[in-house]
CSV table of C-alpha atoms in Angstrom, one decimal:
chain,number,residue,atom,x,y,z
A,176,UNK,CA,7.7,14.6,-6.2
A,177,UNK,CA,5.3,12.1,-7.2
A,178,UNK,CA,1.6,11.6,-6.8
A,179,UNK,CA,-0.8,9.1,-7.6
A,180,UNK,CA,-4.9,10.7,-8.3
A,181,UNK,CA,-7.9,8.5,-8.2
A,182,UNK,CA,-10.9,10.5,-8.9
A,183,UNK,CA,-13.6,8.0,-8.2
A,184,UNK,CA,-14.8,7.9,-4.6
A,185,UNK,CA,-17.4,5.6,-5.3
A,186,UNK,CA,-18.5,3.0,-8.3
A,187,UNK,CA,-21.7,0.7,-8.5
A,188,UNK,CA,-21.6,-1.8,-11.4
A,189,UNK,CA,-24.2,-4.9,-12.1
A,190,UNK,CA,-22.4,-8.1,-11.9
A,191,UNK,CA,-20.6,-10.0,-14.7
A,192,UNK,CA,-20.2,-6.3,-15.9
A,193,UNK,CA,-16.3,-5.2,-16.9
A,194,UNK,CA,-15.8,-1.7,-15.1
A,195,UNK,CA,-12.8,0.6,-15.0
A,196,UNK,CA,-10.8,2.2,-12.2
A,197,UNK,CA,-9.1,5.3,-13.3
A,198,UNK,CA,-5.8,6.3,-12.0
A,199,UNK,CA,-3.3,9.0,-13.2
A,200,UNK,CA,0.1,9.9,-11.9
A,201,UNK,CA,2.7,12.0,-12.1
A,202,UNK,CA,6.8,12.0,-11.8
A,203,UNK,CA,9.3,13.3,-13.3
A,204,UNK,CA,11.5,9.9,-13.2
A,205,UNK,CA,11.5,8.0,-16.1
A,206,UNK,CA,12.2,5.0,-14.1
A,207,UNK,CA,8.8,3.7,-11.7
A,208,UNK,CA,6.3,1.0,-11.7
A,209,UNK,CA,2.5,1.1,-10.7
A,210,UNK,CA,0.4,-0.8,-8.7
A,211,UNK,CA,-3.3,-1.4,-8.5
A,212,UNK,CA,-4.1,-3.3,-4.7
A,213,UNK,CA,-7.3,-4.4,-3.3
A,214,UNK,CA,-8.5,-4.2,0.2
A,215,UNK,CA,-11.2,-5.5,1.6
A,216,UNK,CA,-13.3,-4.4,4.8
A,217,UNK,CA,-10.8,-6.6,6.7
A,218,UNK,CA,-7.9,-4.3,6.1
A,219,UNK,CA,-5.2,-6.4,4.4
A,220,UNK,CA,-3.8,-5.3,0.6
A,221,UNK,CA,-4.0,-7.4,-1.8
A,222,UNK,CA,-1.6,-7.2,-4.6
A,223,UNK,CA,-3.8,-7.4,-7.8
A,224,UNK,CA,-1.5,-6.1,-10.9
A,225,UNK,CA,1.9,-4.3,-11.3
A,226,UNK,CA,3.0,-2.8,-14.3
A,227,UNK,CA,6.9,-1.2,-14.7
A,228,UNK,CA,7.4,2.2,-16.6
A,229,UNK,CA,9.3,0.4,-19.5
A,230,UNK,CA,6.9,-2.3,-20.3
A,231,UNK,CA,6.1,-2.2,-23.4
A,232,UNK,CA,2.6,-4.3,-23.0
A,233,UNK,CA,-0.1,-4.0,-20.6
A,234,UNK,CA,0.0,-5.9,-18.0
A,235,UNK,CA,-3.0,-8.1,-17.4
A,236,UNK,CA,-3.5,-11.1,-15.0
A,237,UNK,CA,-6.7,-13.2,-14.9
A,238,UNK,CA,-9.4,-10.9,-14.8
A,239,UNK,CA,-7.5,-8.3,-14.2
A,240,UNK,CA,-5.8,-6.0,-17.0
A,241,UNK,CA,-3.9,-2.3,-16.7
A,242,UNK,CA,-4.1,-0.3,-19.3
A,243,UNK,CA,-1.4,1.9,-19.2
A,244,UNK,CA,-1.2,5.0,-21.7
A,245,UNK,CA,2.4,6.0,-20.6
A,246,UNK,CA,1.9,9.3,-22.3
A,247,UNK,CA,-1.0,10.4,-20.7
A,248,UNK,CA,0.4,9.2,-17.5
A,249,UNK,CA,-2.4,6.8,-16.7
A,250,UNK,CA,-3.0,3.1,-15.4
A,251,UNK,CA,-6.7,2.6,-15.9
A,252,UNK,CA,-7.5,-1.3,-14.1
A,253,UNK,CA,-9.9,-2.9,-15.8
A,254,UNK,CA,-12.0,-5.9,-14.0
A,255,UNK,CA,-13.7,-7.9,-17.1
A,256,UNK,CA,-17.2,-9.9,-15.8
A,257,UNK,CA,-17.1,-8.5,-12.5
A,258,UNK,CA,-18.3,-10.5,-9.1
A,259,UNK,CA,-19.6,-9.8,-5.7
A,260,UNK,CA,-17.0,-10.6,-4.5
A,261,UNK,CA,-14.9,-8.0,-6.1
A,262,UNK,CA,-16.4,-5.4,-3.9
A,263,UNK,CA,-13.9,-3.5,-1.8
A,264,UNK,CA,-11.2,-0.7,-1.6
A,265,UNK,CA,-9.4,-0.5,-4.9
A,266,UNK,CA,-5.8,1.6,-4.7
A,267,UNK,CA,-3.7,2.6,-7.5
A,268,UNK,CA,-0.3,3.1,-6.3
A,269,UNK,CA,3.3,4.0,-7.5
A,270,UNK,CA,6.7,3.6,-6.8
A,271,UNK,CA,9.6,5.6,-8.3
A,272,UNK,CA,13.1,3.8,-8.2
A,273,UNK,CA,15.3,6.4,-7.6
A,274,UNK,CA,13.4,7.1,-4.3
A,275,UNK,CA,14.3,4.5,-2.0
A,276,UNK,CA,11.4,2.5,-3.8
A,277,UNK,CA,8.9,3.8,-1.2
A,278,UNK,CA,5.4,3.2,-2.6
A,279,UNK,CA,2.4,5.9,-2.8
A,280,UNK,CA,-0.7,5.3,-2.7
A,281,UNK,CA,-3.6,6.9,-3.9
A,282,UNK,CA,-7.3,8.1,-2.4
A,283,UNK,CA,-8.8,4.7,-3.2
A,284,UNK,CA,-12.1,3.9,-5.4
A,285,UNK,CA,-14.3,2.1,-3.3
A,286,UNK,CA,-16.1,-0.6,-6.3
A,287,UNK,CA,-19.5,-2.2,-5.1
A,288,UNK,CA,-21.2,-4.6,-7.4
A,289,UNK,CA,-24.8,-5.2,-7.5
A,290,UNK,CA,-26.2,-8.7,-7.9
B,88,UNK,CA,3.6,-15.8,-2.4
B,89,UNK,CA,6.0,-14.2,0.3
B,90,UNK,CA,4.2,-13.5,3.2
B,91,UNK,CA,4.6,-10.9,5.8
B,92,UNK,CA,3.3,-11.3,9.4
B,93,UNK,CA,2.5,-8.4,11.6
B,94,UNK,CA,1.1,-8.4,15.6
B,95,UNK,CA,-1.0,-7.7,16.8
B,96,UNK,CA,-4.1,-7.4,14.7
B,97,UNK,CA,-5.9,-5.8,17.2
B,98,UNK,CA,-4.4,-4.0,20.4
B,99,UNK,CA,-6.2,-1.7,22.8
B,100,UNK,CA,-4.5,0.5,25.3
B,101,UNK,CA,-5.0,3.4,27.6
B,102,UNK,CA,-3.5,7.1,27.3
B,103,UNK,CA,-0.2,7.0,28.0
B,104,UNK,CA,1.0,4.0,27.6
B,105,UNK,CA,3.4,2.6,24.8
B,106,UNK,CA,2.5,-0.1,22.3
B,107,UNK,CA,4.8,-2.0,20.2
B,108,UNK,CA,3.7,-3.6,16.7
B,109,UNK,CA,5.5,-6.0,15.0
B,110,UNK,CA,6.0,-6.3,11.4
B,111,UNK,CA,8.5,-10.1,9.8
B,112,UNK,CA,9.2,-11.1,6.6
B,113,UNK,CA,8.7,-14.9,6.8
B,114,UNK,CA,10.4,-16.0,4.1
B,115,UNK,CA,12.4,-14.0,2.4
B,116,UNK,CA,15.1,-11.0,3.6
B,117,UNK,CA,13.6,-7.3,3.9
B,118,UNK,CA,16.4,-4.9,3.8
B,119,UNK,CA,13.6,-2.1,3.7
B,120,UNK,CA,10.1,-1.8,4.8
B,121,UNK,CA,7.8,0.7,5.1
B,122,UNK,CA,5.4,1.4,7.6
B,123,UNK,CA,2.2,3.2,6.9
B,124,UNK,CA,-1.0,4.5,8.7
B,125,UNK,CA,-4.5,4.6,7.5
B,126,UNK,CA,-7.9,6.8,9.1
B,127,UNK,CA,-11.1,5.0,8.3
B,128,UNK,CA,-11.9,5.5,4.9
B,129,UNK,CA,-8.7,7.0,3.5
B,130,UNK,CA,-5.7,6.2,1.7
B,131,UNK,CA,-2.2,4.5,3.1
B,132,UNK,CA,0.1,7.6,4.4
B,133,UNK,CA,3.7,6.3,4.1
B,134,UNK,CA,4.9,7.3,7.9
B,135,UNK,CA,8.8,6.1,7.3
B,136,UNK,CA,10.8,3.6,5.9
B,137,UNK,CA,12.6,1.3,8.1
B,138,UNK,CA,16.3,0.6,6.9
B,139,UNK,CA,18.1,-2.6,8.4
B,140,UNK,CA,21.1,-1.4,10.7
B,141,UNK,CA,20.2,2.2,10.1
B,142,UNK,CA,18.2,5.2,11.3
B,143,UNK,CA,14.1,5.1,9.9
B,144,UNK,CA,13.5,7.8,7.3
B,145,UNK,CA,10.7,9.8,8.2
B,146,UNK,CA,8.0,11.3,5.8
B,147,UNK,CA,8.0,15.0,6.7
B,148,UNK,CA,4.7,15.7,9.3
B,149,UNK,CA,5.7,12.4,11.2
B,150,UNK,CA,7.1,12.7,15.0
B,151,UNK,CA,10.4,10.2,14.7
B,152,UNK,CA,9.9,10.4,18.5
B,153,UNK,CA,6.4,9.4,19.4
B,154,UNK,CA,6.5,6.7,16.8
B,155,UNK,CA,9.8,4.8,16.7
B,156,UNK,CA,10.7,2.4,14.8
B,157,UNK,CA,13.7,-0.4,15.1
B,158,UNK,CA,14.8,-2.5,12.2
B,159,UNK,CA,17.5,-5.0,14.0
B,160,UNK,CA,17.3,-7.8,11.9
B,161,UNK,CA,16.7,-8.2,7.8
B,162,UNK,CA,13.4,-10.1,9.0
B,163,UNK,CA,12.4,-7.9,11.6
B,164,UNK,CA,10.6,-4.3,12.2
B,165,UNK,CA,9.2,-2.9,14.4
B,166,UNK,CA,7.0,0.2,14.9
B,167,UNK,CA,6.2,2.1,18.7
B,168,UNK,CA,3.8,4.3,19.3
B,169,UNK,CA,4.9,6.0,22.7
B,170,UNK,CA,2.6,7.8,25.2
B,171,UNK,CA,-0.5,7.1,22.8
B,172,UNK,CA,-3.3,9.3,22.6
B,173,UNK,CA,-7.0,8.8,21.7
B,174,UNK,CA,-5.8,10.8,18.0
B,175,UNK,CA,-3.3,7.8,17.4
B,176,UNK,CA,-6.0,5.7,17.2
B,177,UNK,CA,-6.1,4.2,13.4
B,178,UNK,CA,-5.0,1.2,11.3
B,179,UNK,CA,-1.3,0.6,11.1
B,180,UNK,CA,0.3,-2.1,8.5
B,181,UNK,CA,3.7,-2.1,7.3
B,182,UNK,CA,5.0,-3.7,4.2
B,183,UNK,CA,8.1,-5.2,2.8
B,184,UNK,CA,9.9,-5.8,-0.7
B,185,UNK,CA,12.6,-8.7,-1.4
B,186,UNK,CA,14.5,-7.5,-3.7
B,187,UNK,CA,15.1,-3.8,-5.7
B,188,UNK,CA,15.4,-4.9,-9.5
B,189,UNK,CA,16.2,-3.0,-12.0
B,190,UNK,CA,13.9,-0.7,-13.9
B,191,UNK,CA,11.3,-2.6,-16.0
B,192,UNK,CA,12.4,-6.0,-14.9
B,193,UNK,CA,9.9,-8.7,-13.5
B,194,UNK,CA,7.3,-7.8,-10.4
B,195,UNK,CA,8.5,-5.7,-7.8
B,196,UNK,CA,5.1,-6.2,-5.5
B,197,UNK,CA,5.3,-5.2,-1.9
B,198,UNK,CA,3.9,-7.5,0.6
B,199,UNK,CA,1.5,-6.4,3.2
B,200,UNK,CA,0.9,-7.5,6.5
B,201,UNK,CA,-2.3,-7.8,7.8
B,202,UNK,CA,-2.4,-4.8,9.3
B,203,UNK,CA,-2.6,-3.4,13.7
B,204,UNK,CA,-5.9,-1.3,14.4
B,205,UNK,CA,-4.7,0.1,17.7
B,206,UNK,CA,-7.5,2.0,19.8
B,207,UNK,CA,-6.3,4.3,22.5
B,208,UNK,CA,-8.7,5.4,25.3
C-alpha cells in the first residue's frame, strides 16, 4: 500500500524567502509519480509540480522546484522568493500506476508568509 | 489547462433528504475519476473511483450505499449522498485524468473541480 507523510503542520516564512515543504513516501511499485497541489482557503487544488518515478531530473516550474531524492523516497518542494500570496494549504501527493492511478494525498503543510 | 466543472459549490439541505453533486470534464474525455471528501482542516480521503459504464470502486470504510455514485457518460459523474446526516456535512470535490500514460512519460496532473461544501441540518 502506499502512503504519502507530511510532517509539517504549520510553516511561517518572511517574504522573498525560499522555504521547503517536506514530503516522504512509500511503495513498493517502482512505477508512480508525485504531486505537490496547492489549495487555497477557497477550496480548489491547484496543480503546482508533478514529478514521475523515472525522471531522471528534478522537476522544477517557475518558482516552483521538487527535489526528489528517489532513494530516500522523498519530494521536498521548494518555493524560491516566496510571496503573500503563496500562503495556503500545500499537499504532496502520489499516484502509483499499477493502482488504477488513484491519487493519495497527504496531511497538508499549511505555509503562511509574513510580510 | 483542462478544466473540470463541478455543482454545486455550495448546497444546503435538511436530514434526510438526498443531494446530488455533479462533477464534467469540459474538454477532454474522463474514463476515470475520483471522488474525494475533505473535514475542515484535513487532507483529501479518496472515497471511490468512478469508472465509465462500470460499478464505482469503493475505498474500504466508505458506504457504496449512502454515497452513490453514477458515471454514464466519459464526461459525466456524479456523486449522491442519500438520507444525509448533520456528520456528512464536509467538502466534497472530485477530480479527473485524460489520459493514463506510461510510466515516466510527460504530466499526468489530475484536474480538480472546484469543490461542493454540502451542510446538512
Amino acid at each position: 500500500a502506499q502512503k504519502i507523510t507530511q510532517t509539517q503542520p504549520g510553516m511561517f516564512v518572511q517574504e522573498k524567502e525560499a522555504v521547503t515543504l517536506d514530503c516522504t513516501y512509500d511503495t513498493s511499485d517502482q512505477s508512480y509519480g508525485l504531486f505537490w497541489y496547492k489549495q487555497p482557503s477557497s477550496g480548489e487544488m491547484i496543480f503546482l509540480i508533478y514529478q514521475g518515478s523515472y525522471d531522471e531530473q528534478n522537476a522544477t516550474e517557475g518558482r516552483y522546484s521538487l527535489n526528489f531524492q528517489k532513494a530516500r523516497k522523498s519530494a521536498n518542494l521548494v518555493i524560491s522568493a516566496s510571496q503573500l500570496g503563496d500562503s495556503a494549504m500545500y499537499f504532496c501527493a502520489m499516484t502509483v500506476y499499477s493502482s488504477a492511478s488513484k491519487i493519495i494525498f497527504g496531511s497538508g503543510t499549511r505555509l503562511s508568509i509574513r510580510p | 489547462g483542462a478544466v473540470v466543472s463541478q455543482h454545486p459549490s455550495r448546497v444546503i439541505c435538511k436530514s434526510g433528504t438526498s443531494v446530488k453533486i455533479e462533477c464534467r470534464s469540459l474538454d477532454f474525455q474522463a474514463t476515470t475519476m475520483f471522488w474525494y471528501r475533505q473535514f475542515p482542516k484535513q487532507s483529501l480521503m479518496l472515497m471511490a473511483t468512478s469508472n465509465e459504464g462500470s460499478k464505482a470502486t469503493y475505498e474500504q470504510g466508505v458506504e457504496k450505499d449512502k454515497f452513490l455514485i453514477n458515471h454514464a457518460s466519459l464526461t459525466l459523474s456524479t456523486l449522491t449522498v442519500t438520507s444525509a446526516h448533520p456528520e456528512d456535512s464536509s467538502f466534497y470535490i472530485c477530480s479527473a485524468r485524460d489520459s493514463l500514460p506510461p510510466a515516466g512519460v510527460g504530466n499526468t496532473e489530475a484536474f480538480f473541480g472546484q469543490g461542493t461544501r454540502l451542510t446538512v441540518v
